[in-house]
C-alpha cells in the first residue's frame, strides 16, 4: 500500500515489509517515509486545518457516519488485514472491526455535542455590564501516533474525535501494522473527508519520530504506546498539548464470595486476549486464600484448553506475539522469575513468535513479570489474606490503568473503587473490559489525559471566551 500525503497516495523506492508474525509470510509493503515526507505531511495538514475548522458540524457528522458504514461493509477485509499484519485471531479481529464502527459512530454523534456555556461575568465588581460565553474551538494539527496491538480501533480513537472537533491530522501508525490504518484512511476519503485533513506517514519512529513530534506546527501529540517511547516524546515535544495512553500491568482481585466460574472465564480471556498484548490485559491476580487452590486449578484447566497458533482458523483462541524477538523477551522474563522461585503451572513453551499461555504462581516480589508490563500471555496468581492486602499489592506498582474486583459484597466493591490507584475499576469483569464511549486512561506511568470520544474531544478542542461590554 501507499502512504497518504497532501491528498495523494505516495510511494517511495525504499519499502518496509509487513510480515505475518505467524508464518513470516509477506502481507504487503509500505513506503519508508523520510523526514522530508513528514514535513510535507505537516504542511498539508496545516492547509487541511484551514478546511477542517470551517467544515460545518453536519458535514463532519456525515463523514464520520459514512466512514463507519464503509468499514462495516468491508468488515471481513478489515478483519483479515488486522489478523494477518498483527497478532490477533480472526475472531478477535472481527471484534475490533465492530468496535471501530462503534467508535466512529460515537464520534459522529459527539460532533454535535461540543458545547460551551454562558459566563456570569457579573460575579466580580466592575463586570456588571459584561455578558459573554465560551465555545470550544479545534486545537489545530494533531500528530497521532499509534501502537500495533489494536491497529484499527486505536487509530479510529484518534481520527474520530480529531475530525469531529474540526482538526487535521498527521498519523504515524506502528511500523509492524500500518495496513489497517491505511485502509481506514481510504474509507475516510471515500466518505468525503477533505483529503488534506488526513495525512498518513509510514516509517520508523526512530527515523521520522523527532521530525513529527518536535515540529512547532503540531499543536497536539496524541500518543498511544509504551512508556519508554512516551517519555522520550514528552521530553522532546516542546510547547504542545500531550495525550499519553501508555501501558499497565493490571491487577484483578478475586474475593471468596465471588462467582468463581465467572471470575476464571473472564480472567483467562483478559489475560490471553491478543496474546496478552493488551494495555488492559490481566497480569496479576490476587485471590483470597480460602479459594486460592480451587481458583488456580480451574484457571489452569481452562488455559490448557486454549487452541494456539493458526490465527486465521475459526477455532483458534490465541495467535503469536507480534515478533519472535518479543516472544524471546517474555521467555527470558519468565526464566528470571523461575530462577527467583516462581512455579510454572502451565505454558512457558515457545515456537518462533508463538509463546503458549503461561500461568505462574509463587512469583516473588520485584521480578519483571511481577512489577513491569509483561505485554505477553503471562499471568501470575497470588494468594492474599485480606482485601486490604490485595489493594496494597495491586497499588504497589508504577502503573495504574484499570483494576478489577470480583465480589458480591457491595461494601467491599466500594472500598476497592475508592482505594485502587487507577483510571478505572471494573467490578465482576476483567480489567480488559472497555466500551468505546467511556473515559479511558490511567494514572502514574499509565498516562496523561483521557480518551473515549467525548473525553478525547475535550483534549482536542479548547475554549475560546467571548465577552461583550454593554
Ligand atoms: P511503542 O513501541 O511505544 O510504539 C508505539 C508507536 O510509537 C509506534 O507507532 C512507534 O513507531 C512510535 N514511536 C516509537 N518511538 C517513537 C519516537 N521516539 N517518536 C515518535 N514515535 C515513536 O509501543 P508498541 O509496542 O507499538 O505498543 C505497545 C505498548 O502500547 C504497550 O506498552 C501497551 O500497553 C501500550 N498501549 C497502550 C494503550 C492505551 O490506550 N493505554 C493501548 C494500546 C497499547 P514504530 O512502530 O516505528 O517503532
XYZ file of C-alpha atoms and ligand atoms in Angstrom:
518
model
C 0.000 0.000 0.000
C 0.993 3.640 -0.310
C 1.042 6.419 2.256
C -1.224 9.441 2.167
C 0.315 12.904 1.886
C -1.398 16.072 0.678
C -4.349 14.143 -0.701
C -2.218 11.770 -2.773
C -1.275 8.149 -2.309
C 2.511 8.337 -2.337
C 5.077 5.605 -2.882
C 8.826 5.523 -2.220
C 11.655 3.462 -3.615
C 12.578 2.230 -0.151
C 9.957 -0.105 1.315
C 9.077 -1.585 4.674
C 7.876 -5.187 4.557
C 4.777 -6.045 6.551
C 5.019 -9.688 7.579
C 2.539 -12.050 9.207
C 4.092 -12.914 12.591
C 2.584 -16.416 12.470
C 4.498 -17.722 9.438
C 6.621 -14.723 8.449
C 4.866 -14.562 5.045
C 4.863 -11.205 3.276
C 1.490 -9.468 3.594
C 2.347 -6.240 1.776
C 4.895 -3.438 1.678
C 4.596 0.249 2.573
C 6.893 3.128 1.680
C 9.627 4.006 4.165
C 8.829 7.646 4.886
C 11.626 10.169 5.260
C 11.891 13.315 7.346
C 11.052 15.269 4.153
C 7.827 13.256 3.833
C 6.900 14.163 7.391
C 7.499 17.847 6.687
C 5.311 17.652 3.587
C 2.612 15.851 5.537
C 2.631 18.543 8.233
C 2.485 21.331 5.621
C -0.521 19.605 4.035
C -2.172 19.196 7.433
C -1.721 22.938 8.084
C -3.702 23.544 4.871
C -6.087 20.769 5.928
C -6.773 22.544 9.202
C -7.934 25.678 7.361
C -10.544 23.486 5.665
C -11.367 21.420 8.769
C -12.129 24.342 11.070
C -14.705 25.682 8.587
C -16.336 22.335 7.880
C -19.882 22.556 9.302
C -20.789 20.131 12.052
C -23.380 18.347 9.911
C -20.679 17.632 7.330
C -18.251 16.227 9.920
C -21.054 14.069 11.299
C -21.958 12.857 7.817
C -18.333 11.914 7.013
C -17.905 10.013 10.282
C -21.175 8.089 9.865
C -20.317 7.264 6.285
C -16.831 6.047 7.208
C -18.404 3.765 9.828
C -20.713 2.366 7.138
C -17.818 1.737 4.750
C -15.833 -0.063 7.471
C -18.912 -2.133 8.291
C -19.435 -3.048 4.643
C -15.786 -4.172 4.429
C -15.721 -5.865 7.826
C -14.229 -9.131 6.655
C -11.454 -7.455 4.667
C -10.565 -5.271 7.661
C -10.654 -8.298 9.975
C -8.332 -10.305 7.729
C -5.953 -7.344 7.475
C -5.804 -6.997 11.264
C -5.380 -10.746 11.715
C -2.633 -11.003 9.104
C -0.479 -7.992 9.878
C -0.825 -8.326 13.653
C -1.198 -10.884 16.417
C -4.949 -11.217 16.633
C -7.013 -14.247 15.730
C -9.703 -13.747 13.116
C -12.393 -13.762 15.822
C -10.538 -11.136 17.868
C -10.001 -9.086 14.712
C -13.727 -9.140 13.854
C -14.498 -7.775 17.292
C -12.027 -4.942 16.733
C -13.662 -4.052 13.413
C -17.072 -3.919 15.072
C -15.645 -1.705 17.811
C -14.147 0.592 15.185
C -17.606 1.138 13.659
C -18.939 1.938 17.150
C -16.054 4.356 17.795
C -16.752 6.197 14.539
C -20.492 6.270 15.207
C -19.912 7.747 18.683
C -17.564 10.343 17.154
C -20.277 11.263 14.638
C -22.773 11.752 17.475
C -20.384 13.687 19.712
C -19.558 16.145 16.919
C -22.849 17.945 17.633
C -22.331 17.955 21.391
C -19.225 20.126 21.602
C -20.837 22.644 23.869
C -19.877 25.851 25.623
C -21.729 27.836 28.286
C -22.595 31.369 29.261
C -20.406 33.010 31.868
C -21.687 35.015 34.829
C -19.315 37.930 34.362
C -21.251 39.994 36.897
C -19.859 37.986 39.809
C -16.925 40.421 40.082
C -17.149 44.150 40.902
C -16.691 46.182 37.749
C -18.090 43.454 35.450
C -21.785 44.214 35.998
C -22.271 45.180 32.348
C -20.368 42.336 30.811
C -22.118 39.448 29.088
C -20.490 36.555 27.401
C -19.880 32.897 26.816
C -17.269 30.426 25.675
C -17.361 27.862 22.935
C -14.838 25.171 22.052
C -12.630 25.571 19.022
C -10.453 22.908 17.378
C -6.891 22.721 18.619
C -5.221 22.553 15.174
C -2.892 19.997 13.610
C -2.688 16.820 15.675
C 0.125 14.258 15.439
C -1.454 10.859 16.129
C 0.976 8.041 16.922
C -0.466 4.569 17.380
C 0.708 1.093 18.539
C 0.459 -2.322 16.899
C -1.922 -4.142 19.189
C -5.271 -2.618 18.037
C -4.137 -1.365 14.624
C -7.608 -0.210 13.544
C -9.687 0.814 16.541
C -6.945 2.753 18.313
C -6.438 4.731 15.099
C -10.208 5.398 14.996
C -9.973 6.603 18.617
C -7.694 9.394 17.395
C -9.132 10.202 13.956
C -12.787 10.080 15.100
C -12.611 12.798 17.769
C -9.967 14.787 15.864
C -12.270 15.200 12.845
C -15.414 15.537 14.980
C -13.713 18.528 16.617
C -12.606 20.136 13.329
C -8.888 19.299 13.424
C -6.473 17.921 10.850
C -4.116 15.005 11.496
C -0.728 13.561 10.643
C -0.978 9.899 11.579
C 2.006 7.626 12.153
C 0.813 4.057 12.662
C 3.031 1.337 14.168
C 5.562 0.171 11.586
C 4.668 -3.505 12.005
C 0.929 -2.901 11.444
C 0.347 0.048 9.087
C -2.175 -1.586 6.704
C -5.364 -1.341 8.791
C -4.670 2.376 9.331
C -4.113 2.973 5.603
C -7.358 1.154 4.778
C -9.177 3.303 7.317
C -7.651 6.327 5.556
C -9.105 5.079 2.255
C -12.520 4.734 3.892
C -12.371 8.312 5.232
C -11.506 9.719 1.791
C -14.301 7.726 0.159
C -16.674 9.081 2.793
C -15.851 12.612 1.647
C -13.169 13.754 4.085
C -11.322 16.712 2.562
C -8.058 14.943 1.665
C -5.602 17.341 3.316
C -7.263 16.776 6.682
C -5.660 13.340 6.942
C -2.035 12.561 6.188
C -0.591 9.128 6.961
C 3.162 8.580 7.049
C 4.520 5.043 7.214
C 8.013 4.928 8.655
C 10.118 4.026 11.635
C 9.546 6.064 14.775
C 13.308 6.062 15.299
C 13.792 7.777 11.898
C 10.838 10.120 11.489
C 9.527 10.441 15.056
C 11.563 13.512 16.003
C 10.562 15.435 12.872
C 6.924 14.826 13.758
C 6.923 15.478 17.497
C 9.253 18.492 17.553
C 7.612 20.460 14.726
C 6.060 23.681 16.108
C 3.191 23.473 13.583
C 1.873 20.464 15.517
C -0.406 21.707 18.315
C -1.065 18.373 19.999
C 0.542 14.954 20.156
C -1.910 12.149 20.782
C 0.253 9.113 21.552
C -0.679 5.541 22.391
C 2.180 3.172 23.066
C 4.811 2.129 25.567
C 6.049 4.231 28.474
C 9.622 4.485 27.156
C 8.613 5.981 23.811
C 6.058 8.128 25.643
C 8.677 9.632 27.949
C 11.049 10.249 25.053
C 8.338 12.081 23.117
C 7.324 14.214 26.113
C 10.979 15.204 26.637
C 11.284 16.400 23.029
C 7.836 17.793 22.268
C 8.253 21.410 23.353
C 5.196 23.610 23.764
C 2.385 21.285 22.724
C -0.585 19.624 24.268
C 0.154 15.999 25.084
C -2.157 12.992 25.332
C -0.413 9.848 26.566
C -2.136 6.445 26.594
C 0.525 4.109 27.944
C 0.819 0.614 29.340
C -0.007 -1.171 32.576
C 0.239 -4.453 34.489
C -3.363 -4.668 35.548
C -4.413 -6.301 38.829
C -7.576 -8.305 39.472
C -8.819 -9.114 42.987
C -10.962 -12.227 43.442
C -12.732 -12.500 46.798
C -14.149 -15.678 48.342
C -17.764 -14.536 47.852
C -17.331 -14.099 44.076
C -18.819 -16.216 41.300
C -15.725 -18.365 40.775
C -16.608 -19.748 37.342
C -17.314 -16.265 36.005
C -14.073 -14.914 37.503
C -11.997 -17.710 35.939
C -13.591 -17.406 32.500
C -13.275 -13.638 32.473
C -9.677 -13.543 33.773
C -8.437 -16.217 31.335
C -9.850 -14.228 28.437
C -8.496 -10.977 29.905
C -5.011 -12.443 30.307
C -4.652 -14.016 26.870
C -6.652 -11.721 24.547
C -4.437 -10.682 21.614
C -1.749 -12.992 23.034
C -1.649 -10.815 26.145
C -0.595 -7.777 24.099
C -3.288 -5.583 25.509
C -2.752 -2.454 27.603
C -5.647 -3.632 29.814
C -4.577 -7.279 29.943
C -4.891 -9.155 33.234
C -1.371 -9.584 34.611
C -1.633 -10.020 38.403
C -4.487 -11.877 40.088
C -4.876 -11.624 43.886
C -7.129 -14.408 45.176
C -8.474 -14.733 48.717
C -6.659 -17.598 50.443
C -9.704 -19.825 51.068
C -10.430 -20.183 47.327
C -6.872 -19.821 46.016
C -6.143 -23.530 45.201
C -9.520 -24.038 43.555
C -9.118 -20.850 41.507
C -5.618 -21.813 40.306
C -6.773 -25.311 39.391
C -9.788 -24.109 37.391
C -7.709 -21.361 35.759
C -5.052 -23.833 34.585
C -7.642 -26.329 33.283
C -9.288 -23.552 31.255
C -5.960 -22.203 29.962
C -4.805 -25.622 28.783
C -7.881 -25.792 26.530
C -6.648 -22.800 24.520
C -6.021 -23.556 20.862
C -2.892 -21.625 19.958
C -1.296 -20.699 16.636
C -3.108 -20.629 13.262
C -4.880 -17.337 13.831
C -6.985 -17.324 10.653
C -8.719 -20.566 11.655
C -12.151 -20.008 13.182
C -11.480 -22.088 16.291
C -8.084 -20.565 17.119
C -8.083 -18.923 20.562
C -4.705 -17.209 20.571
C -2.199 -16.163 17.915
C 1.537 -15.441 18.018
C 3.215 -12.485 19.625
C 3.980 -9.601 17.296
C 7.598 -10.704 16.682
C 9.867 -13.569 17.675
C 12.023 -11.017 19.494
C 9.089 -10.173 21.764
C 8.428 -13.881 22.413
C 12.093 -14.388 23.356
C 11.910 -11.365 25.647
C 8.986 -12.764 27.632
C 10.551 -16.234 27.713
C 13.588 -14.653 29.403
C 11.429 -12.694 31.855
C 9.717 -15.938 32.898
C 13.129 -17.659 33.237
C 14.155 -14.864 35.589
C 11.014 -15.429 37.688
C 11.594 -19.205 37.767
C 15.167 -18.719 38.993
C 13.806 -16.498 41.756
C 11.341 -19.222 42.857
C 8.248 -18.914 40.622
C 6.357 -22.091 39.672
C 5.097 -22.675 36.113
C 1.553 -24.091 36.317
C 1.256 -24.346 32.518
C 2.718 -22.886 29.334
C 6.218 -21.400 29.124
C 6.821 -23.025 25.756
C 7.912 -21.122 22.658
C 7.977 -21.812 18.930
C 9.154 -18.792 16.931
C 6.815 -15.910 17.770
C 4.319 -18.198 19.484
C 4.533 -18.273 23.262
C 1.982 -20.533 24.933
C -0.406 -19.071 27.524
C 1.540 -19.222 30.753
C 0.294 -19.311 34.341
C 2.726 -18.639 37.186
C 2.365 -18.993 40.949
C 4.818 -18.340 43.786
C 6.101 -15.282 41.939
C 8.416 -13.326 44.224
C 8.161 -9.543 44.595
C 10.313 -7.446 42.315
C 10.880 -9.756 39.326
C 9.940 -8.288 35.952
C 6.755 -10.326 35.469
C 5.610 -9.002 38.846
C 6.269 -5.290 38.504
C 6.899 -4.403 34.837
C 4.386 -4.635 31.985
C 4.551 -8.203 30.558
C 2.564 -7.358 27.384
C 2.549 -11.097 26.682
C 0.357 -14.131 27.512
C 1.711 -14.493 31.045
C -0.348 -14.178 34.213
C 0.685 -14.530 37.872
C -1.725 -15.671 40.591
C -1.072 -14.737 44.227
C -2.900 -15.711 47.451
C -3.954 -12.873 49.785
C -5.361 -12.948 53.321
C -7.489 -9.793 53.164
C -8.897 -7.206 50.790
C -6.547 -4.646 52.344
C -3.545 -6.775 51.436
C -4.861 -7.229 47.877
C -5.359 -3.477 47.423
C -1.918 -2.709 48.838
C -0.274 -5.165 46.409
C -2.415 -4.004 43.497
C -1.216 -0.433 44.118
C 2.453 -1.318 44.664
C 3.475 -0.693 41.035
C 4.273 2.287 38.824
C 1.218 1.775 36.598
C -2.489 2.440 37.059
C -4.769 1.974 34.046
C -7.530 -0.433 35.076
C -8.067 -2.694 38.092
C -10.863 -5.215 38.621
C -12.552 -6.912 41.549
C -14.808 -9.963 41.656
C -17.112 -9.872 44.684
C -20.786 -9.966 45.580
C -20.275 -7.667 48.568
C -21.143 -4.095 47.637
C -19.181 -2.645 50.563
C -16.021 -4.429 49.513
C -16.536 -3.325 45.929
C -16.828 0.292 47.080
C -13.735 0.020 49.238
C -11.808 -1.222 46.185
C -13.256 1.542 43.983
C -12.072 4.192 46.420
C -8.651 2.785 47.251
C -7.327 1.374 43.961
C -4.986 3.864 42.280
C -6.125 3.536 38.663
C -8.086 5.290 35.920
C -10.905 2.717 36.003
C -12.254 -0.002 38.326
C -14.224 -2.851 36.788
C -16.489 -4.894 39.051
C -17.245 -8.524 38.198
C -15.450 -8.333 34.861
C -11.792 -8.493 33.993
C -9.608 -5.399 33.613
C -9.823 -5.661 29.835
C -13.470 -4.617 29.696
C -13.796 -1.441 27.661
C -16.676 0.241 25.874
C -15.509 2.918 23.485
C -17.595 5.807 24.864
C -16.257 5.588 28.419
C -13.411 7.798 29.666
C -10.243 5.819 29.250
C -6.760 6.475 30.565
C -4.522 5.976 33.526
C -2.567 7.403 36.432
C 1.163 7.059 37.252
C 3.138 5.678 34.261
C -0.086 4.650 32.511
C -0.519 8.073 31.012
C -1.832 11.601 30.880
C -5.284 12.719 29.796
C -8.237 10.607 28.712
C -9.574 9.061 25.511
C -13.099 7.760 24.907
C -14.607 10.006 22.256
C -16.248 12.673 24.395
C -13.147 12.920 26.577
C -10.705 12.921 23.665
C -12.809 15.710 22.164
C -12.230 17.794 25.286
C -8.476 17.270 24.849
C -8.626 18.046 21.122
C -10.598 21.288 21.440
C -10.027 24.351 23.589
C -12.298 27.079 24.905
C -12.499 30.475 23.264
C -14.074 33.084 25.504
C -16.269 35.907 24.215
C -17.102 38.968 26.320
C -19.371 41.904 25.404
C -19.010 45.200 27.287
C -22.560 46.529 27.081
P 5.778 1.564 21.094
O 6.960 0.773 20.748
O 5.889 2.563 22.183
O 5.291 2.256 19.727
C 4.106 2.984 19.646
C 4.179 3.944 18.478
O 5.147 4.945 18.781
C 4.643 3.304 17.166
O 3.971 3.912 16.094
C 6.121 3.638 17.146
O 6.700 3.624 15.863
C 6.077 5.044 17.715
N 7.335 5.524 18.272
C 8.253 4.837 18.968
N 9.253 5.653 19.355
C 8.952 6.889 18.885
C 9.572 8.167 18.957
N 10.730 8.349 19.604
N 8.990 9.217 18.357
C 7.807 9.069 17.722
N 7.169 7.881 17.602
C 7.727 6.811 18.196
O 4.554 0.625 21.501
P 4.019 -0.699 20.797
O 4.991 -1.799 21.050
O 3.566 -0.438 19.413
O 2.700 -0.929 21.675
C 2.729 -1.500 22.910
C 2.567 -0.515 24.043
O 1.442 0.309 23.835
C 2.318 -1.212 25.364
O 3.075 -0.608 26.381
C 0.839 -1.001 25.592
O 0.438 -1.084 26.933
C 0.644 0.349 25.027
N -0.761 0.582 24.698
C -1.497 1.461 25.450
C -2.854 1.640 25.186
C -3.694 2.608 25.957
O -4.710 3.020 25.425
N -3.321 2.995 27.165
C -3.452 0.912 24.156
C -2.683 0.012 23.438
C -1.338 -0.134 23.709
P 7.454 2.310 15.315
O 6.412 1.271 15.218
O 8.002 2.764 14.021
O 8.507 1.994 16.333
